Coordinates of C-alpha atoms in Angstrom, one line a residue:
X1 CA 0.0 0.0 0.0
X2 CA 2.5 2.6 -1.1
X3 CA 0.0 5.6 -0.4
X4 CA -0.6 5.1 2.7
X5 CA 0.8 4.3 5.8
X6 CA -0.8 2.7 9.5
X7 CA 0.2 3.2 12.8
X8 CA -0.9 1.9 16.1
X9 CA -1.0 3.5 19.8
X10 CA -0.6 1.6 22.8
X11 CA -2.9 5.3 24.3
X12 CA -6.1 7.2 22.7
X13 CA -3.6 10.1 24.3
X14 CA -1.0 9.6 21.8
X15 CA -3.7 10.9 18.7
X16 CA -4.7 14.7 19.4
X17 CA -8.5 14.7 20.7
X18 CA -9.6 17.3 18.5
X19 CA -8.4 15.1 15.2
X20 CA -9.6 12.2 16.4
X21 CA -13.1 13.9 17.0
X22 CA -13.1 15.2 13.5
X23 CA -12.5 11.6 12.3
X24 CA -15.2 10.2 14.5
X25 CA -18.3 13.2 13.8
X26 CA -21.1 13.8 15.8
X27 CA -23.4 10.9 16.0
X28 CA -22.1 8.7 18.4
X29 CA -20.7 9.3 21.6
X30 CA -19.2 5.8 21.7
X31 CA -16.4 6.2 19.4
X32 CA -15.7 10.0 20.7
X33 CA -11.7 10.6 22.1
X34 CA -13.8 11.6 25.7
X35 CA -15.7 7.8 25.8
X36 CA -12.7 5.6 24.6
X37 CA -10.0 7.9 27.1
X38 CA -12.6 7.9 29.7
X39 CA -12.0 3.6 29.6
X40 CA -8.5 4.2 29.5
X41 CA -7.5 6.3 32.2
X42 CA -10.2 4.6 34.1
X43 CA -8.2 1.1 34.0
X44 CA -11.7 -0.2 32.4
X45 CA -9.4 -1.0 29.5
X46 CA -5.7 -2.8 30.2
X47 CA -3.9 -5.3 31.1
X48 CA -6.6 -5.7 33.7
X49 CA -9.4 -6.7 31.6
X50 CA -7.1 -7.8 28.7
X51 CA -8.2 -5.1 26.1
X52 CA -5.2 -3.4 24.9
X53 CA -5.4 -0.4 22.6
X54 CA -4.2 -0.5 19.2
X55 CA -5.7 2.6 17.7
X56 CA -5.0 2.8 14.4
X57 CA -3.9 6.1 12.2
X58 CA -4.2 6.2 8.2
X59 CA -1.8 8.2 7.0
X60 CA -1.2 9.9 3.2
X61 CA 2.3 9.5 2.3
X62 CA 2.1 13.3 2.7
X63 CA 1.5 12.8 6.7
X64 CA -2.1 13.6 6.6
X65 CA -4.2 11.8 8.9
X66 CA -6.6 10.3 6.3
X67 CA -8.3 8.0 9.1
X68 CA -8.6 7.0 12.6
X69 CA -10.3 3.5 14.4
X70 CA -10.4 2.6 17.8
X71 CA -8.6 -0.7 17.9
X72 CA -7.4 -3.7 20.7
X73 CA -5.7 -7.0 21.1
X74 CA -7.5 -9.2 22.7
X75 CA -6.5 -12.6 24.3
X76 CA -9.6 -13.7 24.9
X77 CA -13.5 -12.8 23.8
X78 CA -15.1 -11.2 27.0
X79 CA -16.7 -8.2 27.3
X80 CA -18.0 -8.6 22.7
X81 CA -21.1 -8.9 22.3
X82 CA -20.6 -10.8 19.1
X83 CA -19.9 -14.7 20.3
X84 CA -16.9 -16.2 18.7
X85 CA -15.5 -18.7 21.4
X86 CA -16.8 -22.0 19.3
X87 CA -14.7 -20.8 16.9
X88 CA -11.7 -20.1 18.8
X89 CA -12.2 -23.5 20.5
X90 CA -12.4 -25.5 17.1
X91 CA -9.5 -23.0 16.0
X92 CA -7.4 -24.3 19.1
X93 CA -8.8 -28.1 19.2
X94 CA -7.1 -28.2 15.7
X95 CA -3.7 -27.1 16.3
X96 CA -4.2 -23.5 15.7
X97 CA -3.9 -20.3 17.6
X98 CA -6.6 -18.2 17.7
X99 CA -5.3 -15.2 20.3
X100 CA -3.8 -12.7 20.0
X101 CA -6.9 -11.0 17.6
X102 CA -7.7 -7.8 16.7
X103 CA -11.2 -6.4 17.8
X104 CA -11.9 -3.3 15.9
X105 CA -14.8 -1.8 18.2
X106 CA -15.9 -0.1 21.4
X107 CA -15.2 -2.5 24.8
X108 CA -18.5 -3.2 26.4
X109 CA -20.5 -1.4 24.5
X110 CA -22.8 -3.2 21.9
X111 CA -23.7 -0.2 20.1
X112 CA -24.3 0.0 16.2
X113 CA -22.0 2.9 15.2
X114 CA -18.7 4.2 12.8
X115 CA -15.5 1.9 13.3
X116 CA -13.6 3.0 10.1
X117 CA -13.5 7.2 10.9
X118 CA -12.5 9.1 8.1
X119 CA -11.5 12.5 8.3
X120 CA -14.6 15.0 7.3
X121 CA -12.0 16.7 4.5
X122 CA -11.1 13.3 2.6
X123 CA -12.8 13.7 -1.2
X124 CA -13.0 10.2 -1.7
X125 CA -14.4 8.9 1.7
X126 CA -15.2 5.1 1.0
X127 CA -11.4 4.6 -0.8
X128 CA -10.3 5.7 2.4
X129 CA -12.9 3.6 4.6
X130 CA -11.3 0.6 2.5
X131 CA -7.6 1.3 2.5
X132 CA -8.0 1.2 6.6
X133 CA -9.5 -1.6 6.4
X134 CA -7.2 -3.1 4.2
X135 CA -4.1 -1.7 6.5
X136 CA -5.5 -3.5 9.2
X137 CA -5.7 -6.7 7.8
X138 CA -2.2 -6.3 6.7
X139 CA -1.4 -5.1 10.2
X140 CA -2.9 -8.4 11.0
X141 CA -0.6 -10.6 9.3
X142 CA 2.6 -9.2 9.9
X143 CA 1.5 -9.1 13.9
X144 CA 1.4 -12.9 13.6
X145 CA -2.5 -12.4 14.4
X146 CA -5.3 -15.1 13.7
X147 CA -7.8 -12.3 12.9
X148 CA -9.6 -9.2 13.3
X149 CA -13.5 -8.6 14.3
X150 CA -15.2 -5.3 13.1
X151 CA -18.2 -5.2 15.4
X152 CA -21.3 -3.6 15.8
X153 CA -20.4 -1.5 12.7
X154 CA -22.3 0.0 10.1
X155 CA -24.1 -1.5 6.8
X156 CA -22.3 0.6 4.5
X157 CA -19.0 -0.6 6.3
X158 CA -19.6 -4.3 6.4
X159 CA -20.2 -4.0 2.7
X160 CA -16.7 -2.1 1.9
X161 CA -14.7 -5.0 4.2
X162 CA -16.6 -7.7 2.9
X163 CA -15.2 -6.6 -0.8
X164 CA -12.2 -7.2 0.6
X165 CA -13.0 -10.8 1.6
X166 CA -14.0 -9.9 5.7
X167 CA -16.7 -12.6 6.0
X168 CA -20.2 -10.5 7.3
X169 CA -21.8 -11.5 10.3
X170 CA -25.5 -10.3 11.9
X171 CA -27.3 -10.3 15.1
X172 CA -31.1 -8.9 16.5
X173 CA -31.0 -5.9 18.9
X174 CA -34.7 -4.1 19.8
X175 CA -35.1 -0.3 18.7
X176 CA -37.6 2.3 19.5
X177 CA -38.8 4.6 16.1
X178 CA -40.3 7.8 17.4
X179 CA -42.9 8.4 14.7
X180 CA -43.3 12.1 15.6
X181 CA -45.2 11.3 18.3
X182 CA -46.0 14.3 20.3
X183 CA -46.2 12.9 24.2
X184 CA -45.8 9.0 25.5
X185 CA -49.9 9.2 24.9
X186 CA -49.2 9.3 21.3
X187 CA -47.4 6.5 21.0
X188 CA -49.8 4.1 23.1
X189 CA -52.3 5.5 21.1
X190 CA -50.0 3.7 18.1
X191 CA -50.7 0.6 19.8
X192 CA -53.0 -2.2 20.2
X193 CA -55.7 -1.7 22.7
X194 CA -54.3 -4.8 25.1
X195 CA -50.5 -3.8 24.6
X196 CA -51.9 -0.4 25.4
X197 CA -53.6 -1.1 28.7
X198 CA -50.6 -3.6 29.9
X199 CA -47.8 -0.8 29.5
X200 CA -50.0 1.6 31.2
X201 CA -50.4 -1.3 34.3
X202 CA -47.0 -1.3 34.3
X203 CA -46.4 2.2 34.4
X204 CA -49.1 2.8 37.2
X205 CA -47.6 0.0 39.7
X206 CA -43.9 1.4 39.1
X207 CA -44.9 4.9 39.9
X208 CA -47.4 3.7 43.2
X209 CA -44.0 2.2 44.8
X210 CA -43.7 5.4 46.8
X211 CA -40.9 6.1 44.5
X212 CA -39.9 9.4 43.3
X213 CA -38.3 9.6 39.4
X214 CA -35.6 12.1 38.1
X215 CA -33.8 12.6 34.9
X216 CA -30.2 14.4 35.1
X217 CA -27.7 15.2 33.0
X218 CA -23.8 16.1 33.1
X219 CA -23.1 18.2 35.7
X220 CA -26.5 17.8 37.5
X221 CA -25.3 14.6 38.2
X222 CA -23.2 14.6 41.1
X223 CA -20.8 12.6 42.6
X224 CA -23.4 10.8 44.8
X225 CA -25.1 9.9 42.0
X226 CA -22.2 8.1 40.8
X227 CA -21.6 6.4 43.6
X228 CA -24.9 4.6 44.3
X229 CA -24.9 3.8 40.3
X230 CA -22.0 1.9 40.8
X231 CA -23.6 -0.4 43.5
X232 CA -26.3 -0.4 40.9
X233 CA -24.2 -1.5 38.1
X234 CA -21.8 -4.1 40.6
X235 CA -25.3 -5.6 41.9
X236 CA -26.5 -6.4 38.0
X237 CA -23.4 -7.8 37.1
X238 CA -23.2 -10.1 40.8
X239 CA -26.8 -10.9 39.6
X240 CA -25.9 -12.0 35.9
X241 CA -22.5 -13.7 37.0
X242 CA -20.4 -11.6 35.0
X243 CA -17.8 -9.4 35.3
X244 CA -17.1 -5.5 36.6
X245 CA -15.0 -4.6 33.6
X246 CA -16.0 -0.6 34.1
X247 CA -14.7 1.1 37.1
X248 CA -15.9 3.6 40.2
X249 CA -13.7 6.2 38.3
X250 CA -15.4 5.6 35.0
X251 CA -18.7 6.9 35.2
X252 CA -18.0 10.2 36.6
X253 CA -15.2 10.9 34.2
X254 CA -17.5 10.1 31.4
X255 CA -19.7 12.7 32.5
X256 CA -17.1 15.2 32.9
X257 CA -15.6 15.1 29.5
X258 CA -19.3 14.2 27.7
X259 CA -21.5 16.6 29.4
X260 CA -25.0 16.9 28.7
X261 CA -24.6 14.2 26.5
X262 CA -25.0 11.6 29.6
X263 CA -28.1 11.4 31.1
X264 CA -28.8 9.4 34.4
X265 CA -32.3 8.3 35.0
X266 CA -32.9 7.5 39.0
X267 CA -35.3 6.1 41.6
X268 CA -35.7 7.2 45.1
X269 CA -37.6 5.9 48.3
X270 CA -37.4 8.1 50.9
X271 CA -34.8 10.0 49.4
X272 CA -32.4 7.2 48.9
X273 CA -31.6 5.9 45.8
X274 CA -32.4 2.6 44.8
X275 CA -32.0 2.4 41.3
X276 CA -30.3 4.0 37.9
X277 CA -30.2 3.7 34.4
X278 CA -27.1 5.4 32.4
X279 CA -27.7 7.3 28.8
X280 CA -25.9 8.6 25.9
X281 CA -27.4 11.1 23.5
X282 CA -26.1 10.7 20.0
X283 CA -27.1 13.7 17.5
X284 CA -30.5 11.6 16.8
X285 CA -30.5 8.5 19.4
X286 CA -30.5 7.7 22.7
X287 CA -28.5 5.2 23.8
X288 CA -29.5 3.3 27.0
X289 CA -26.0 1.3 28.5
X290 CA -25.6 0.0 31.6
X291 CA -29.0 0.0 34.9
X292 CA -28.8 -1.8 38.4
X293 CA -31.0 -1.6 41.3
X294 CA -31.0 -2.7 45.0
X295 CA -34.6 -4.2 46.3
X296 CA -37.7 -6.0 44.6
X297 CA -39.4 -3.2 42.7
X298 CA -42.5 -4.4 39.9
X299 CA -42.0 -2.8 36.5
X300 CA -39.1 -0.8 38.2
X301 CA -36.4 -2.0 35.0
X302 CA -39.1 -1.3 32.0
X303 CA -40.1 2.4 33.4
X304 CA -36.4 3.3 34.4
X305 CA -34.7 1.2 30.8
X306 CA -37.9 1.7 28.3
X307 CA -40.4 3.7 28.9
X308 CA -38.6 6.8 30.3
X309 CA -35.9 6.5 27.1
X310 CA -38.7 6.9 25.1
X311 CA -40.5 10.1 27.2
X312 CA -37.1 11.8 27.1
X313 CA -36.6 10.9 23.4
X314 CA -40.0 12.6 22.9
X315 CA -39.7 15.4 24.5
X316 CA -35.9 15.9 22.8
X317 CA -37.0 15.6 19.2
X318 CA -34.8 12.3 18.7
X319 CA -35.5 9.4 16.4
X320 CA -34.6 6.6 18.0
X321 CA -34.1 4.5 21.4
X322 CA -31.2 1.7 21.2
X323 CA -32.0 -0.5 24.5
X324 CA -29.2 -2.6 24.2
X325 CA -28.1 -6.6 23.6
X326 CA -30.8 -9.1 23.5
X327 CA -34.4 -8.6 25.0
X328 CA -37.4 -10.4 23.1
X329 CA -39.6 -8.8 26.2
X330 CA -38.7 -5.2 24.1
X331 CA -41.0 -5.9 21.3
X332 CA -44.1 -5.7 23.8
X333 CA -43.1 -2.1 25.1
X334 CA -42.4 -1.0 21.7
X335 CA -39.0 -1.9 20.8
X336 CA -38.6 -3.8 17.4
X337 CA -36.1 -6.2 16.2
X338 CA -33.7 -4.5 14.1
X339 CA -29.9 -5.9 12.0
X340 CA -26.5 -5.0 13.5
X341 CA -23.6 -5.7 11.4
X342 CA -20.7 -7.2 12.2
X343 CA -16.9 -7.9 9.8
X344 CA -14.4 -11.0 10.0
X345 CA -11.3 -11.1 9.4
X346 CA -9.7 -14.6 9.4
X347 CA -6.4 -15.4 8.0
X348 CA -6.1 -19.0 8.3
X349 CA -7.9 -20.0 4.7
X350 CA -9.5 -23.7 6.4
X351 CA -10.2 -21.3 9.5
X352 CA -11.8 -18.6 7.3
X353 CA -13.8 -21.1 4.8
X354 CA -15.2 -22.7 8.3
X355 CA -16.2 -19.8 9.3
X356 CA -18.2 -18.8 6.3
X357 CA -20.3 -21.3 6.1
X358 CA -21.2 -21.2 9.7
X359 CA -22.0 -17.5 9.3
X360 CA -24.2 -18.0 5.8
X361 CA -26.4 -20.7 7.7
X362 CA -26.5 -18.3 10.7
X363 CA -27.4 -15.4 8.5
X364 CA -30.5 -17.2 7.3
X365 CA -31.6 -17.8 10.6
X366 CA -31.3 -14.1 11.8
X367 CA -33.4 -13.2 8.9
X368 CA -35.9 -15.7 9.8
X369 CA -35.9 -14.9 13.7
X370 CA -36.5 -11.6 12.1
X371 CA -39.4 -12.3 10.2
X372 CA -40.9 -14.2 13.1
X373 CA -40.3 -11.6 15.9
X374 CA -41.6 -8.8 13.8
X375 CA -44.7 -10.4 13.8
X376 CA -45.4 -9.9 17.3
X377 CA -45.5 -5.9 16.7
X378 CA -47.5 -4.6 19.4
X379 CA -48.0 -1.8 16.8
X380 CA -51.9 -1.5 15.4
X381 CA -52.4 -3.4 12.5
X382 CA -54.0 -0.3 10.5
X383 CA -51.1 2.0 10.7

């Protein structure tokens, strides 16, 4: 690739925020130089949880940054979203060696959004998409790497790596589509009469908990706040048998360098706190992430997660509500199964061809789960 040339940083500080905020626009908080430093200096990302930066830079031959991505070796495959142990254990059963990889993503955070970031001023925008892509994969191979994983990235992005033999890969998430409703009335009145009445139940014995509700955002959120979300969060992931990947020091220092754009949704009894649920605002989504809660409280998750993402996405004008991984139980509160994309990258050509026929049967199925689930709209038939 005489053109162009690829480094990788062991920090996000090594590439100047502002340039790597060019590269990564407005939409998505996820891939912003304030979110990915925020894991960094943290110690969410490290040697601790085995996610290692690699962020790559696309240079011209002239020096000018032509691209950024946020990129990590991984020895292992915690912490994805996108399942590819069976293959790694298949890899490894047959003699192979499957980590070191390269994940091209966001740790923790399965979120559909940019992974290849091109600069704003680049004229031919998709040539450039590809050549990081391609540099990458070359970065791959001379690393002595089995592969690298493009997740949660965008259509238009799978396409330009698959063109480049990156094997394409989807999975079901559940969205909210504000259809210009004007108040959360409006949308039930989208809905079937029995959907209708059973989100309304569930509103009514959430809010006659005794509880008290509020909605804050960047520096209304104080360090309290943070505090008691962090039991939150520690108590969903002792629940789930997982693992605290994001720290204490995490949260707030998100909300210090992303401002307004992190909202906090909260539940008190008798003016203590007993449960939260963390947002991002992208330019035309909000993005629900990570909710805990201490005690037994009915409906508390669906008015806290759902149905207060969508009031706030009402009353902000914004199109969409991402909820998050997995969650058939969405589609009944008005969150419909929708694609995310993922991109492969195997070297090993038995590996790779393995792979690809694993992923075309599992493609089929996606689009057939898809088919199903969407028939269980709770949307009226006559819209």
């Amino acid at each position: 690739m005489p053109d162009w040339s690829l480094t990788l940083h062991a920090s996000i500080h090594e590439i100047d925020p502002a340039l790597w905020d060019r590269c990564a626009g407005p939409d998505n908080p996820f891939v912003t130089h304030g979110f990915l430093s925020a894991l960094e200096d943290s110690g969410s990302v490290g040697p601790r949880t085995g996610w290692l930066p690699r962020h790559a830079v696309l240079r011209h031959g002239d020096e000018t940054v032509a691209a950024v991505a946020p990129l990590y070796g991984k020895g292992h495959s915690f912490g994805e979203y996108v399942f590819d142990h069976a293959w790694a254990n298949a890899y490894e059963q047959a003699g192979g060696r499957y980590y070191p990889k390269f994940q091209l993503a966001v740790p923790f955070s399965p979120v559909p959004g940019p992974r290849l970031l091109v600069h704003p001023d680049q004229p031919a925008p998709d040539a450039v998409a590809q050549a990081m892509g391609q540099a990458i994969a070359q970065a791959c191979g001379e690393l002595g790497l089995s592969s690298v994983h493009a997740t949660f990235c965008l259509e238009n992005e799978q396409a330009q790596l698959a063109e480049d033999g990156w094997l394409p890969r989807l999975g079901v998430q559940y969205h909210w589509h504000n259809r210009a409703y004007g108040d959360f009335e409006d949308f039930l009145a989208a809905l079937s009469s029995r959907k209708r009445k059973s989100i309304r139940r569930e509103r009514r014995d959430a809010q006659n908990c005794g509880l008290t509700f509020h909605t804050k955002q960047g520096d209304a959120i104080t360090s309290a706040d943070w505090r008691a979300f962090y039991r939150f969060y520690q108590s969903t992931v002792d629940r789930k048998w997982g693992s605290a990947y994001l720290t204490e020091s995490f949260f707030p220092r998100l909300a210090e360098r992303l401002g307004d754009r992190v909202v906090l949704m909260t539940a008190e009894h008798d003016g203590a706190p007993v449960a939260a649920a963390l947002n991002l605002i992208g330019t035309d989504t909000l993005f629900g992430r990570n909710w805990g809660c201490t005690g037994d409280w009915p409906f508390l998750h669906f008015e806290l997660c759902y149905y207060r993402a969508i009031d706030f996405a009402i009353a902000q004008g914004l199109s969409r509500v991402e909820a998050g991984a997995q969650g058939e139980h969405k589609i009944q509160r008005g969150y419909l199964p929708s694609l995310t994309r993922s991109a492969h990258y195997i070297r090993d050509p038995a590996l790779r061809d393995a792979v690809a026929d694993f992923l075309e049967h599992e493609r089929l199925a996606i689009h057939a789960e898809i088919d199903a689930l969407s028939s269980f709209s709770p949307y009226r038939q006559d819209e």
